[in-house]
Amino acid sequence: MKKAEMKPFKELLLDLRARLRGDVSSLANSALSHGTDTSETGRAPADIADLGNNMLEENNSLLLMDNEEEALQQVEGALERIADGTYGSCVECGSRIPKMRLKAIPYTPYCVKCASELESNRRT
Ligand SMILES: [Zn+2]
């Protein structure tokens, strides 16, 4: 994935990380409403707008997961992969992760196939 393509995901991940850390107050709320503090934080609301508002709503549901610590680690990992330039590839098999999936779960390190395999392993 190109750096430019990663950028909106990076914004989302940073936002998600802030929320998982309990840093909810200004960041998330302003991003969802007007984005008035953009000059201060250097965020790029245009990129987020490109991905649509549905995505932001979906992110709220992501925060309902039971293990926030694990989620935070995954977000951190995704940010590292963006820095490495490997974001968007499955860490398990190396396949490209579909953008649709990344939009739904921006921090996922796995493609659909590997994720479902891991999921079934976890249940047993
Ligand atoms: Zn995979």
mmCIF file with all atom_site columns, C-alpha atoms and ligand atoms in Angstrom:
data_model
loop_
_atom_site.group_PDB
_atom_site.id
_atom_site.type_symbol
_atom_site.label_atom_id
_atom_site.label_alt_id
_atom_site.label_comp_id
_atom_site.label_asym_id
_atom_site.label_entity_id
_atom_site.label_seq_id
_atom_site.pdbx_PDB_ins_code
_atom_site.Cartn_x
_atom_site.Cartn_y
_atom_site.Cartn_z
_atom_site.occupancy
_atom_site.B_iso_or_equiv
_atom_site.pdbx_formal_charge
_atom_site.auth_seq_id
_atom_site.auth_comp_id
_atom_site.auth_asym_id
_atom_site.auth_atom_id
_atom_site.pdbx_PDB_model_num
ATOM   1   C  CA . MET A 1 1   ? 0.000   0.000   0.000  1.00 0.00 ? 1   MET A CA 1
ATOM   2   C  CA . LYS A 1 2   ? 1.275   3.472   -0.837 1.00 0.00 ? 2   LYS A CA 1
ATOM   3   C  CA . LYS A 1 3   ? 2.072   5.942   1.918  1.00 0.00 ? 3   LYS A CA 1
ATOM   4   C  CA . ALA A 1 4   ? -0.662  8.242   0.672  1.00 0.00 ? 4   ALA A CA 1
ATOM   5   C  CA . GLU A 1 5   ? -3.173  5.408   0.929  1.00 0.00 ? 5   GLU A CA 1
ATOM   6   C  CA . MET A 1 6   ? -2.056  4.637   4.460  1.00 0.00 ? 6   MET A CA 1
ATOM   7   C  CA . LYS A 1 7   ? -2.505  8.173   5.667  1.00 0.00 ? 7   LYS A CA 1
ATOM   8   C  CA . PRO A 1 8   ? -6.254  8.107   6.373  1.00 0.00 ? 8   PRO A CA 1
ATOM   9   C  CA . PHE A 1 9   ? -5.808  4.805   8.197  1.00 0.00 ? 9   PHE A CA 1
ATOM   10  C  CA . LYS A 1 10  ? -3.024  6.297   10.245 1.00 0.00 ? 10  LYS A CA 1
ATOM   11  C  CA . GLU A 1 11  ? -5.294  9.176   11.246 1.00 0.00 ? 11  GLU A CA 1
ATOM   12  C  CA . LEU A 1 12  ? -7.936  6.696   12.294 1.00 0.00 ? 12  LEU A CA 1
ATOM   13  C  CA . LEU A 1 13  ? -5.491  4.586   14.241 1.00 0.00 ? 13  LEU A CA 1
ATOM   14  C  CA . LEU A 1 14  ? -4.125  7.594   16.067 1.00 0.00 ? 14  LEU A CA 1
ATOM   15  C  CA . ASP A 1 15  ? -7.641  8.604   16.942 1.00 0.00 ? 15  ASP A CA 1
ATOM   16  C  CA . LEU A 1 16  ? -8.503  5.102   18.046 1.00 0.00 ? 16  LEU A CA 1
ATOM   17  C  CA . ARG A 1 17  ? -5.364  4.893   20.149 1.00 0.00 ? 17  ARG A CA 1
ATOM   18  C  CA . ALA A 1 18  ? -6.200  8.153   21.869 1.00 0.00 ? 18  ALA A CA 1
ATOM   19  C  CA . ARG A 1 19  ? -9.644  6.834   22.693 1.00 0.00 ? 19  ARG A CA 1
ATOM   20  C  CA . LEU A 1 20  ? -8.377  3.477   23.920 1.00 0.00 ? 20  LEU A CA 1
ATOM   21  C  CA . ARG A 1 21  ? -5.979  5.281   26.189 1.00 0.00 ? 21  ARG A CA 1
ATOM   22  C  CA . GLY A 1 22  ? -8.922  7.050   27.714 1.00 0.00 ? 22  GLY A CA 1
ATOM   23  C  CA . ASP A 1 23  ? -7.842  10.265  26.104 1.00 0.00 ? 23  ASP A CA 1
ATOM   24  C  CA . VAL A 1 24  ? -11.360 10.770  24.892 1.00 0.00 ? 24  VAL A CA 1
ATOM   25  C  CA . SER A 1 25  ? -12.193 14.369  25.631 1.00 0.00 ? 25  SER A CA 1
ATOM   26  C  CA . SER A 1 26  ? -11.106 16.729  22.868 1.00 0.00 ? 26  SER A CA 1
ATOM   27  C  CA . LEU A 1 27  ? -9.711  14.462  20.176 1.00 0.00 ? 27  LEU A CA 1
ATOM   28  C  CA . ALA A 1 28  ? -12.566 12.146  19.373 1.00 0.00 ? 28  ALA A CA 1
ATOM   29  C  CA . ASN A 1 29  ? -15.374 14.564  19.977 1.00 0.00 ? 29  ASN A CA 1
ATOM   30  C  CA . SER A 1 30  ? -13.978 17.370  17.911 1.00 0.00 ? 30  SER A CA 1
ATOM   31  C  CA . ALA A 1 31  ? -13.105 15.003  15.099 1.00 0.00 ? 31  ALA A CA 1
ATOM   32  C  CA . LEU A 1 32  ? -16.679 13.792  15.011 1.00 0.00 ? 32  LEU A CA 1
ATOM   33  C  CA . SER A 1 33  ? -18.314 17.194  15.207 1.00 0.00 ? 33  SER A CA 1
ATOM   34  C  CA . HIS A 1 34  ? -16.479 20.095  13.601 1.00 0.00 ? 34  HIS A CA 1
ATOM   35  C  CA . GLY A 1 35  ? -12.778 19.410  13.794 1.00 0.00 ? 35  GLY A CA 1
ATOM   36  C  CA . THR A 1 36  ? -12.199 22.892  15.112 1.00 0.00 ? 36  THR A CA 1
ATOM   37  C  CA . ASP A 1 37  ? -8.792  22.139  16.555 1.00 0.00 ? 37  ASP A CA 1
ATOM   38  C  CA . THR A 1 38  ? -7.222  20.916  13.325 1.00 0.00 ? 38  THR A CA 1
ATOM   39  C  CA . SER A 1 39  ? -4.616  23.654  13.192 1.00 0.00 ? 39  SER A CA 1
ATOM   40  C  CA . GLU A 1 40  ? -3.406  22.734  16.623 1.00 0.00 ? 40  GLU A CA 1
ATOM   41  C  CA . THR A 1 41  ? -3.063  18.995  16.134 1.00 0.00 ? 41  THR A CA 1
ATOM   42  C  CA . GLY A 1 42  ? -2.131  19.029  12.478 1.00 0.00 ? 42  GLY A CA 1
ATOM   43  C  CA . ARG A 1 43  ? -4.789  16.468  11.664 1.00 0.00 ? 43  ARG A CA 1
ATOM   44  C  CA . ALA A 1 44  ? -6.191  16.181  8.175  1.00 0.00 ? 44  ALA A CA 1
ATOM   45  C  CA . PRO A 1 45  ? -9.975  15.965  8.331  1.00 0.00 ? 45  PRO A CA 1
ATOM   46  C  CA . ALA A 1 46  ? -10.239 15.807  4.542  1.00 0.00 ? 46  ALA A CA 1
ATOM   47  C  CA . ASP A 1 47  ? -8.711  12.364  4.516  1.00 0.00 ? 47  ASP A CA 1
ATOM   48  C  CA . ILE A 1 48  ? -11.131 11.100  7.087  1.00 0.00 ? 48  ILE A CA 1
ATOM   49  C  CA . ALA A 1 49  ? -14.050 12.640  5.233  1.00 0.00 ? 49  ALA A CA 1
ATOM   50  C  CA . ASP A 1 50  ? -12.962 10.713  2.153  1.00 0.00 ? 50  ASP A CA 1
ATOM   51  C  CA . LEU A 1 51  ? -13.565 7.478   3.948  1.00 0.00 ? 51  LEU A CA 1
ATOM   52  C  CA . GLY A 1 52  ? -17.050 8.442   4.959  1.00 0.00 ? 52  GLY A CA 1
ATOM   53  C  CA . ASN A 1 53  ? -18.874 8.991   8.179  1.00 0.00 ? 53  ASN A CA 1
ATOM   54  C  CA . ASN A 1 54  ? -20.030 5.405   8.425  1.00 0.00 ? 54  ASN A CA 1
ATOM   55  C  CA . MET A 1 55  ? -16.508 4.489   9.195  1.00 0.00 ? 55  MET A CA 1
ATOM   56  C  CA . LEU A 1 56  ? -16.363 6.713   12.224 1.00 0.00 ? 56  LEU A CA 1
ATOM   57  C  CA . GLU A 1 57  ? -19.545 5.144   13.493 1.00 0.00 ? 57  GLU A CA 1
ATOM   58  C  CA . GLU A 1 58  ? -18.108 1.699   13.012 1.00 0.00 ? 58  GLU A CA 1
ATOM   59  C  CA . ASN A 1 59  ? -15.084 2.725   15.011 1.00 0.00 ? 59  ASN A CA 1
ATOM   60  C  CA . ASN A 1 60  ? -17.280 3.492   17.951 1.00 0.00 ? 60  ASN A CA 1
ATOM   61  C  CA . SER A 1 61  ? -18.475 -0.080  17.966 1.00 0.00 ? 61  SER A CA 1
ATOM   62  C  CA . LEU A 1 62  ? -14.889 -1.275  17.839 1.00 0.00 ? 62  LEU A CA 1
ATOM   63  C  CA . LEU A 1 63  ? -14.378 0.296   21.209 1.00 0.00 ? 63  LEU A CA 1
ATOM   64  C  CA . LEU A 1 64  ? -16.928 -2.016  22.749 1.00 0.00 ? 64  LEU A CA 1
ATOM   65  C  CA . MET A 1 65  ? -14.588 -4.945  22.585 1.00 0.00 ? 65  MET A CA 1
ATOM   66  C  CA . ASP A 1 66  ? -13.901 -6.575  25.905 1.00 0.00 ? 66  ASP A CA 1
ATOM   67  C  CA . ASN A 1 67  ? -10.139 -6.435  25.867 1.00 0.00 ? 67  ASN A CA 1
ATOM   68  C  CA . GLU A 1 68  ? -9.095  -2.846  25.388 1.00 0.00 ? 68  GLU A CA 1
ATOM   69  C  CA . GLU A 1 69  ? -5.515  -3.603  26.324 1.00 0.00 ? 69  GLU A CA 1
ATOM   70  C  CA . GLU A 1 70  ? -5.228  -6.069  23.478 1.00 0.00 ? 70  GLU A CA 1
ATOM   71  C  CA . ALA A 1 71  ? -6.925  -3.650  21.117 1.00 0.00 ? 71  ALA A CA 1
ATOM   72  C  CA . LEU A 1 72  ? -4.467  -0.948  22.074 1.00 0.00 ? 72  LEU A CA 1
ATOM   73  C  CA . GLN A 1 73  ? -1.584  -3.291  21.305 1.00 0.00 ? 73  GLN A CA 1
ATOM   74  C  CA . GLN A 1 74  ? -3.057  -4.055  17.926 1.00 0.00 ? 74  GLN A CA 1
ATOM   75  C  CA . VAL A 1 75  ? -3.453  -0.370  17.184 1.00 0.00 ? 75  VAL A CA 1
ATOM   76  C  CA . GLU A 1 76  ? 0.161   0.230   18.202 1.00 0.00 ? 76  GLU A CA 1
ATOM   77  C  CA . GLY A 1 77  ? 1.243   -2.640  15.985 1.00 0.00 ? 77  GLY A CA 1
ATOM   78  C  CA . ALA A 1 78  ? -0.691  -1.249  13.043 1.00 0.00 ? 78  ALA A CA 1
ATOM   79  C  CA . LEU A 1 79  ? 0.952   2.141   13.504 1.00 0.00 ? 79  LEU A CA 1
ATOM   80  C  CA . GLU A 1 80  ? 4.344   0.434   13.501 1.00 0.00 ? 80  GLU A CA 1
ATOM   81  C  CA . ARG A 1 81  ? 3.467   -1.343  10.270 1.00 0.00 ? 81  ARG A CA 1
ATOM   82  C  CA . ILE A 1 82  ? 2.481   1.978   8.736  1.00 0.00 ? 82  ILE A CA 1
ATOM   83  C  CA . ALA A 1 83  ? 5.893   3.331   9.748  1.00 0.00 ? 83  ALA A CA 1
ATOM   84  C  CA . ASP A 1 84  ? 7.559   0.236   8.245  1.00 0.00 ? 84  ASP A CA 1
ATOM   85  C  CA . GLY A 1 85  ? 5.476   0.473   5.109  1.00 0.00 ? 85  GLY A CA 1
ATOM   86  C  CA . THR A 1 86  ? 4.093   -3.034  5.602  1.00 0.00 ? 86  THR A CA 1
ATOM   87  C  CA . TYR A 1 87  ? 0.620   -1.940  6.634  1.00 0.00 ? 87  TYR A CA 1
ATOM   88  C  CA . GLY A 1 88  ? -2.110  -3.555  4.564  1.00 0.00 ? 88  GLY A CA 1
ATOM   89  C  CA . SER A 1 89  ? -0.352  -6.907  4.295  1.00 0.00 ? 89  SER A CA 1
ATOM   90  C  CA . CYS A 1 90  ? -1.316  -9.895  6.399  1.00 0.00 ? 90  CYS A CA 1
ATOM   91  C  CA . VAL A 1 91  ? 1.424   -10.572 8.966  1.00 0.00 ? 91  VAL A CA 1
ATOM   92  C  CA . GLU A 1 92  ? 0.568   -14.262 8.862  1.00 0.00 ? 92  GLU A CA 1
ATOM   93  C  CA . CYS A 1 93  ? 0.578   -15.111 5.147  1.00 0.00 ? 93  CYS A CA 1
ATOM   94  C  CA . GLY A 1 94  ? 1.638   -11.857 3.488  1.00 0.00 ? 94  GLY A CA 1
ATOM   95  C  CA . SER A 1 95  ? -1.549  -11.474 1.446  1.00 0.00 ? 95  SER A CA 1
ATOM   96  C  CA . ARG A 1 96  ? -2.897  -8.051  0.788  1.00 0.00 ? 96  ARG A CA 1
ATOM   97  C  CA . ILE A 1 97  ? -5.693  -7.195  3.202  1.00 0.00 ? 97  ILE A CA 1
ATOM   98  C  CA . PRO A 1 98  ? -8.728  -5.815  1.334  1.00 0.00 ? 98  PRO A CA 1
ATOM   99  C  CA . LYS A 1 99  ? -9.338  -2.132  1.958  1.00 0.00 ? 99  LYS A CA 1
ATOM   100 C  CA . MET A 1 100 ? -12.921 -2.849  2.916  1.00 0.00 ? 100 MET A CA 1
ATOM   101 C  CA . ARG A 1 101 ? -11.623 -4.920  5.787  1.00 0.00 ? 101 ARG A CA 1
ATOM   102 C  CA . LEU A 1 102 ? -9.127  -2.271  6.829  1.00 0.00 ? 102 LEU A CA 1
ATOM   103 C  CA . LYS A 1 103 ? -11.878 0.305   6.840  1.00 0.00 ? 103 LYS A CA 1
ATOM   104 C  CA . ALA A 1 104 ? -13.924 -1.858  9.175  1.00 0.00 ? 104 ALA A CA 1
ATOM   105 C  CA . ILE A 1 105 ? -10.988 -2.919  11.363 1.00 0.00 ? 105 ILE A CA 1
ATOM   106 C  CA . PRO A 1 106 ? -8.102  -0.518  10.679 1.00 0.00 ? 106 PRO A CA 1
ATOM   107 C  CA . TYR A 1 107 ? -5.758  -2.240  13.139 1.00 0.00 ? 107 TYR A CA 1
ATOM   108 C  CA . THR A 1 108 ? -6.163  -5.798  11.945 1.00 0.00 ? 108 THR A CA 1
ATOM   109 C  CA . PRO A 1 109 ? -2.852  -7.511  11.172 1.00 0.00 ? 109 PRO A CA 1
ATOM   110 C  CA . TYR A 1 110 ? -4.548  -10.412 9.375  1.00 0.00 ? 110 TYR A CA 1
ATOM   111 C  CA . CYS A 1 111 ? -6.405  -11.098 6.158  1.00 0.00 ? 111 CYS A CA 1
ATOM   112 C  CA . VAL A 1 112 ? -9.899  -12.544 6.443  1.00 0.00 ? 112 VAL A CA 1
ATOM   113 C  CA . LYS A 1 113 ? -8.703  -16.121 6.030  1.00 0.00 ? 113 LYS A CA 1
ATOM   114 C  CA . CYS A 1 114 ? -6.004  -15.985 8.692  1.00 0.00 ? 114 CYS A CA 1
ATOM   115 C  CA . ALA A 1 115 ? -8.236  -14.062 11.080 1.00 0.00 ? 115 ALA A CA 1
ATOM   116 C  CA . SER A 1 116 ? -10.958 -16.683 10.911 1.00 0.00 ? 116 SER A CA 1
ATOM   117 C  CA . GLU A 1 117 ? -8.422  -19.464 11.374 1.00 0.00 ? 117 GLU A CA 1
ATOM   118 C  CA . LEU A 1 118 ? -6.971  -17.764 14.417 1.00 0.00 ? 118 LEU A CA 1
ATOM   119 C  CA . GLU A 1 119 ? -10.441 -17.111 15.704 1.00 0.00 ? 119 GLU A CA 1
ATOM   120 C  CA . SER A 1 120 ? -11.400 -20.765 15.504 1.00 0.00 ? 120 SER A CA 1
ATOM   121 C  CA . ASN A 1 121 ? -8.160  -21.760 17.198 1.00 0.00 ? 121 ASN A CA 1
ATOM   122 C  CA . ARG A 1 122 ? -8.923  -19.414 20.021 1.00 0.00 ? 122 ARG A CA 1
ATOM   123 C  CA . ARG A 1 123 ? -12.354 -20.894 20.578 1.00 0.00 ? 123 ARG A CA 1
ATOM   124 C  CA . THR A 1 124 ? -11.123 -24.455 20.945 1.00 0.00 ? 124 THR A CA 1
HETATM 125 ZN ZN . ZN  B 2 .   ? -3.368  -14.040 5.865  1.00 0.00 ? 1   ZN  B ZN 1
#
